[in-house]
Coordinates of C-alpha atoms in Angstrom, one line a residue:
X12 CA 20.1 3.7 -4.8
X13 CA 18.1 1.8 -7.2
X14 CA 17.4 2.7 -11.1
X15 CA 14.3 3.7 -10.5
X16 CA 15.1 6.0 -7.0
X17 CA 17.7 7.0 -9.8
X18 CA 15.1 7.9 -11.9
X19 CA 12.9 10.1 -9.7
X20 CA 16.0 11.9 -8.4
X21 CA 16.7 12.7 -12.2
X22 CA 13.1 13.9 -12.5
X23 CA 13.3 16.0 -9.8
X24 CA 16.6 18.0 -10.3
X25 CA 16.3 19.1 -14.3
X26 CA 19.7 21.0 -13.7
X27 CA 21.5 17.6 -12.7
X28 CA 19.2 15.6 -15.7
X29 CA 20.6 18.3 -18.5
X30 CA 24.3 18.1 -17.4
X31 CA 24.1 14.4 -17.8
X32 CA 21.9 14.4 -20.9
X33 CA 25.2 17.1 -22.3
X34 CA 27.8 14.4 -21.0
X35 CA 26.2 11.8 -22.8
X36 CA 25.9 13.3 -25.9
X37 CA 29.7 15.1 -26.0
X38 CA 30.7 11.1 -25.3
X39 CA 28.5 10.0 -28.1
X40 CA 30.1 12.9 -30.3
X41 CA 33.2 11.8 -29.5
X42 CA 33.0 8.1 -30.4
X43 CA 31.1 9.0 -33.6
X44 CA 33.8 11.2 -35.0
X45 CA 36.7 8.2 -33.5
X46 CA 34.4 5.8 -35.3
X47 CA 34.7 7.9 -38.6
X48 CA 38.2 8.6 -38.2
X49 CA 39.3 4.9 -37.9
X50 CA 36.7 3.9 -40.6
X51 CA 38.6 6.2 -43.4
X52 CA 42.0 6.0 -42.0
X53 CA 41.8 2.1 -42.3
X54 CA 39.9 2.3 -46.2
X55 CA 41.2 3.4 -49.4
X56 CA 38.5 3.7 -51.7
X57 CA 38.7 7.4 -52.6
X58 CA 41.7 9.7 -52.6
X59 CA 43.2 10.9 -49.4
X60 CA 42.5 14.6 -49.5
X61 CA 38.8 13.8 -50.5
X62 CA 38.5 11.2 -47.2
X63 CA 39.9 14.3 -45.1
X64 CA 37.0 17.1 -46.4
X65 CA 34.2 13.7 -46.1
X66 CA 35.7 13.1 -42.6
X67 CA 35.7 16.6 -41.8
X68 CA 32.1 17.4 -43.1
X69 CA 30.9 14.5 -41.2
X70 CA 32.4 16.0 -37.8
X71 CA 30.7 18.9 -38.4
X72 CA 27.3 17.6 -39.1
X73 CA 27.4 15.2 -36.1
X74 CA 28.2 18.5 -33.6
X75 CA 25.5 20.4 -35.2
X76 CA 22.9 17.5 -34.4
X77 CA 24.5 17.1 -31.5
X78 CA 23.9 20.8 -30.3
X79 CA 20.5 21.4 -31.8
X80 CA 19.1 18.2 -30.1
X81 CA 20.3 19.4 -26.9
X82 CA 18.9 23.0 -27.2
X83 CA 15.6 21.4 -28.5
X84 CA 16.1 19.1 -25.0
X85 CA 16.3 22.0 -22.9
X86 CA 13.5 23.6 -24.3
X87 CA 11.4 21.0 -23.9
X88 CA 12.1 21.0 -20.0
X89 CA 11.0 24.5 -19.4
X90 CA 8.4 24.6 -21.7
X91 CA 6.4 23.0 -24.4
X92 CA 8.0 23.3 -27.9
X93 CA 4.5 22.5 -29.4
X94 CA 2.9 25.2 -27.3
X95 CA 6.1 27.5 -28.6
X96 CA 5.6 26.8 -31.6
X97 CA 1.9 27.3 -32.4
X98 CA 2.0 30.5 -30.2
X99 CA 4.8 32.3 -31.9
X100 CA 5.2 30.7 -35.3
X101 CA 7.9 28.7 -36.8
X102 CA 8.9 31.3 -39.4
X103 CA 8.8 33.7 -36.0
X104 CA 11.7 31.6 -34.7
X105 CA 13.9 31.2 -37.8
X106 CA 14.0 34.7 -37.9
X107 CA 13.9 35.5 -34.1
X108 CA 16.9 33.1 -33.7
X109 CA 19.1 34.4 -36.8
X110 CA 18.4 31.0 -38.7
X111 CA 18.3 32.7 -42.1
X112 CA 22.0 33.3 -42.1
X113 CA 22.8 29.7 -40.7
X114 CA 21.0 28.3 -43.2
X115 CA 22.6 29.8 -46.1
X116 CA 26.0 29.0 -44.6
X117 CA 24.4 25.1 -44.4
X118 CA 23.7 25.2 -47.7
X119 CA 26.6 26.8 -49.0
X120 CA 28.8 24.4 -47.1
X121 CA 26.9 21.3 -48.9
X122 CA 27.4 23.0 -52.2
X123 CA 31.2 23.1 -51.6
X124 CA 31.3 19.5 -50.5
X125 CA 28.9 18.3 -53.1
X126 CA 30.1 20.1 -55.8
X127 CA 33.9 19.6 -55.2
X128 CA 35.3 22.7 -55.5
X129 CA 37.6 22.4 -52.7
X130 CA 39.7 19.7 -50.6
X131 CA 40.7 19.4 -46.9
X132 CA 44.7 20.7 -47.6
X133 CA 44.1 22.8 -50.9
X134 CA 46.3 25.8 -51.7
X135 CA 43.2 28.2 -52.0
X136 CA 42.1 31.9 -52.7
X137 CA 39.0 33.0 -51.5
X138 CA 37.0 36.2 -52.8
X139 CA 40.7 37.3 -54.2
X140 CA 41.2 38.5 -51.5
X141 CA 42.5 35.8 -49.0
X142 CA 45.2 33.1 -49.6
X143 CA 46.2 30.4 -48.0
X144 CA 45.3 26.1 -46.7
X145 CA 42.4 24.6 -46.4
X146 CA 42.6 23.0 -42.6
X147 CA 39.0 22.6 -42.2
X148 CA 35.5 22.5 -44.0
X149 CA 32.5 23.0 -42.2
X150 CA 28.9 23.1 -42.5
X151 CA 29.1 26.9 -41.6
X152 CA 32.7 27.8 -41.2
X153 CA 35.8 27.6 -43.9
X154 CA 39.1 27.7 -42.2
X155 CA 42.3 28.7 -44.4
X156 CA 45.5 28.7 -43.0
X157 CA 47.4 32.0 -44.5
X158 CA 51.3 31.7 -45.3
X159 CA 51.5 33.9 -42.9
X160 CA 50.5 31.9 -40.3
X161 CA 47.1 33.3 -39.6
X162 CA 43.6 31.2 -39.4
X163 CA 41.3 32.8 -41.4
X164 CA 37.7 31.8 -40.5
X165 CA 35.1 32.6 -43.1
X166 CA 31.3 31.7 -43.0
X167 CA 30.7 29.6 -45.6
X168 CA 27.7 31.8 -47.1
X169 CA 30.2 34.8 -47.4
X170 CA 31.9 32.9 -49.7
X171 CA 31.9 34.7 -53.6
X172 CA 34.9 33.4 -55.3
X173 CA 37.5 30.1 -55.0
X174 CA 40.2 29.6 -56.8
X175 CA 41.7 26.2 -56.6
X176 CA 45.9 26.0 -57.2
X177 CA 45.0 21.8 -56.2
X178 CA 43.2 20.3 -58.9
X179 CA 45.1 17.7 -60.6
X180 CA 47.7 20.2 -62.1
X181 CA 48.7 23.5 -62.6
X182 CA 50.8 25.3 -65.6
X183 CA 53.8 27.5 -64.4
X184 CA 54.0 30.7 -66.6
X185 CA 56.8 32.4 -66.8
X186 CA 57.3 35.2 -68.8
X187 CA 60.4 37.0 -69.3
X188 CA 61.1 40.7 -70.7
X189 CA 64.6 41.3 -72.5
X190 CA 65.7 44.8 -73.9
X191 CA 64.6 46.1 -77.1
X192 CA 68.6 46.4 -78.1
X193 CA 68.8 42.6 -77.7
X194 CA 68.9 40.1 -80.5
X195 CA 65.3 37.9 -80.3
X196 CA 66.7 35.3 -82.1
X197 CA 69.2 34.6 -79.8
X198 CA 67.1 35.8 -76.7
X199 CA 64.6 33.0 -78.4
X200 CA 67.1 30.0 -78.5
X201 CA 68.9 30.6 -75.2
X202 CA 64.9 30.0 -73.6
X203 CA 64.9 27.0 -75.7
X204 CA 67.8 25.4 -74.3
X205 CA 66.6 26.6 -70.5
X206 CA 63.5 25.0 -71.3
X207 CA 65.3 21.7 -72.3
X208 CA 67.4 21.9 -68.9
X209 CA 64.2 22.5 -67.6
X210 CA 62.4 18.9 -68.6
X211 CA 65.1 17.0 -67.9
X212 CA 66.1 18.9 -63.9
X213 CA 62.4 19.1 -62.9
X214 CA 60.9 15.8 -65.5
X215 CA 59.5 14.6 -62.0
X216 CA 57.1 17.8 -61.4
X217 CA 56.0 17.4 -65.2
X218 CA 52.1 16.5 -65.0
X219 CA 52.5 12.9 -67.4
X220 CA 49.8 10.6 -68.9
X221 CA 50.0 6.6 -68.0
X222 CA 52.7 5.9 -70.8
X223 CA 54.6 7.9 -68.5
X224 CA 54.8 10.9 -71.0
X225 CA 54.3 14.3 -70.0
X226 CA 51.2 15.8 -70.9
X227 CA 52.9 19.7 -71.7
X228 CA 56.6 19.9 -71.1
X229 CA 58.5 23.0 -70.6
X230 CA 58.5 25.2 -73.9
X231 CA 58.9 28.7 -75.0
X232 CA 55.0 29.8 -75.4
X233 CA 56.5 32.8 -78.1
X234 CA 56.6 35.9 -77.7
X235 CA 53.9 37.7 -75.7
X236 CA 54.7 41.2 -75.9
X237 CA 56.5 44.0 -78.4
X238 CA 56.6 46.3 -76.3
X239 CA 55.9 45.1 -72.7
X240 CA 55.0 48.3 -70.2
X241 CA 57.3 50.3 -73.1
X242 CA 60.4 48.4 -71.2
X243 CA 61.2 45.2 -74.1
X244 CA 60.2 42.7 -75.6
X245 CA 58.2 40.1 -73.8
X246 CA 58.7 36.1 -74.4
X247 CA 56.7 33.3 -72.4
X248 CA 57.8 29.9 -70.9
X249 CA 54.9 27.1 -70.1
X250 CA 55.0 23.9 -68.6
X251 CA 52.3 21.5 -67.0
X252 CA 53.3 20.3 -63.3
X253 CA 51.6 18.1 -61.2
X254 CA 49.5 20.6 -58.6
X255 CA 50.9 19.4 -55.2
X256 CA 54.5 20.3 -56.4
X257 CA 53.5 23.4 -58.1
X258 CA 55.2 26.8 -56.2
X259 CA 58.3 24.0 -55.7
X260 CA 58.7 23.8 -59.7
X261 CA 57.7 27.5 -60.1
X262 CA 60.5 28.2 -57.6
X263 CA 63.3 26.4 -59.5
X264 CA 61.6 27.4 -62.9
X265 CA 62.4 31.3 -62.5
X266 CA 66.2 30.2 -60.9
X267 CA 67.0 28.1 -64.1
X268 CA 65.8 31.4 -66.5
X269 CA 68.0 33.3 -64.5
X270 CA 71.0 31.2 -64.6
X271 CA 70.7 30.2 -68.4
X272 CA 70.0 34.0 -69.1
X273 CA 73.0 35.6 -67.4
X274 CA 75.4 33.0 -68.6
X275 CA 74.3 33.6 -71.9
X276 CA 74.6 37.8 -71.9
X277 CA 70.9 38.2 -72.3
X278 CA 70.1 41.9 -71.5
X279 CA 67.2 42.1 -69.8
X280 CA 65.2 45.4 -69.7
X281 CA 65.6 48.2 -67.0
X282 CA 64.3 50.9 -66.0
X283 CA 65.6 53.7 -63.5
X284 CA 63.5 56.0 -61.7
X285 CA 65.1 59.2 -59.9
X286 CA 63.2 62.5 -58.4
X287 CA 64.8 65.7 -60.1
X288 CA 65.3 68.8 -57.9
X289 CA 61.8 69.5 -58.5
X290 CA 60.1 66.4 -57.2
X291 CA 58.7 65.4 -60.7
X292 CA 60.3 61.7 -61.9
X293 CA 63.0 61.1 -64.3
X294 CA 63.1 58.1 -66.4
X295 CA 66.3 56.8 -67.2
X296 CA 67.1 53.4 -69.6
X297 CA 70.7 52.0 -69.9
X298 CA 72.7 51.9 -72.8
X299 CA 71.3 48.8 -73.9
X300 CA 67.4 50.1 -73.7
X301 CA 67.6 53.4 -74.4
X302 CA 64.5 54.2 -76.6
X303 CA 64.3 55.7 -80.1

């Protein structure tokens, strides 16, 4: 069969002439997005996490074209999109078609590429409400992985709220509550000396300047409360980590506290609650809380 037999046949057949138009254009897709891939896997010009959310963004731009050019293909072949157009009104088929809310997720989605708010692999929270890893940024769609395992999948234009725990660092508060029967002088220098274990155990987490000096290392804050939730007195411990190693440091923050705080005899406030015979609570405070 020759090209132009080829042709005709095509003309002929508009089920046949779509299918291969769609096979084209998923090949085409699929070189683009290889091309793309290779392109920033083999530059380094801008951070890594920043070439995933460009590469990703990209993807999903070139399967948006790639879609809308085929449906605008199709329509074509049935009937004439000028004719559509001018008979029903192109504000007739945004809204016929639901392009109102697609639009506001497009825009949205630029925003959070454009203005940077977010990073392909960021440890997010979204409309407080939903935590968890960025896995992929689209022009419509945000896709968190919880630590639960879960995908969530959120339009882009139901998006309120972000918080960031990935943006070049993070400050791990601690804050630790001791009974009102304990000394705060020596509840005060027993935190020192966990916070001097503290910079030299975890210095590698520490968030540092180019002279190699970090920028906040552990130290006690002060003290934060008198009377925190009527149980003690409340004292704070700060420290500036780099973001990417920031629940890791948190982690092994809390376990050093612990450890320098029970070897030193630091009583720490309690508080006991029982149900009397009559169902109302009792609150009860050990020897070394009890309130006057």
């Amino acid at each position: 069969m020759s090209l132009a037999e080829f042709n005709a046949y095509l003309e002929e057949h508009a089920v046949i002439r779509l299918l291969l138009i769609a096979a084209i254009l998923f090949v085409v897709v699929l070189i683009l997005r290889k091309v793309i891939h290779t392109f920033f896997k083999k530059t380094d010009f801008i951070e890594e996490r920043k070439e995933n959310t460009l590469e990703s963004m990209l993807n999903s731009i070139i399967s948006y074209v790639a879609l809308i050019g085929f449906i605008l293909i199709v329509l074509d072949e049935f009937t004439s999109i000028e004719k559509l157009l001018a008979g029903a009104g192109v504000i007739g088929i945004i809204v016929g078609f639901g392009a109102q809310s697609l639009i506001k997720d497009f825009f949205a989605g630029l925003f959070l590429l454009y203005e940077k708010q977010l990073h392909k692999g960021d440890f997010i929270s979204v409309n407080n409400t939903f935590h968890g890893t960025v896995e992929d940024i689209g022009l419509r769609f945000l896709k968190v992985r919880q630590w639960s395992g879960k995908l969530l999948t959120i339009s882009n234009g139901q998006i309120n709220t972000i918080e960031n725990y990935n943006f070049e660092y993070m400050r791990v508060i601690e804050k630790v509550t001791t009974s009102f029967h304990q000394d705060p002088k020596q509840a005060y220098q027993v935190l020192e000396k966990a916070c001097e274990r503290l910079n030299e155990e975890l210095h590698e987490y520490l968030k540092k300047d180019l002279t190699d000096k970090p920028y906040e290392p552990f130290q006690v804050y002060g003290m934060s409360s008198l009377n925190h939730e009527h149980r003690g007195y409340e004292y704070t411990v700060i420290g500036m980590v780099n973001d990417l190693v920031y629940w890791t440091a948190a982690k092994k923050t809390r376990l050093i506290l612990a450890e320098e705080l029970f070897e030193n005899n630091i009583f720490m406030a309690e508080q006991r609650v029982e149900l009397n015979s009559s169902g109302h609570e009792d609150h009860h405070f050990t020897s070394n809380e009890k309130l006057t």
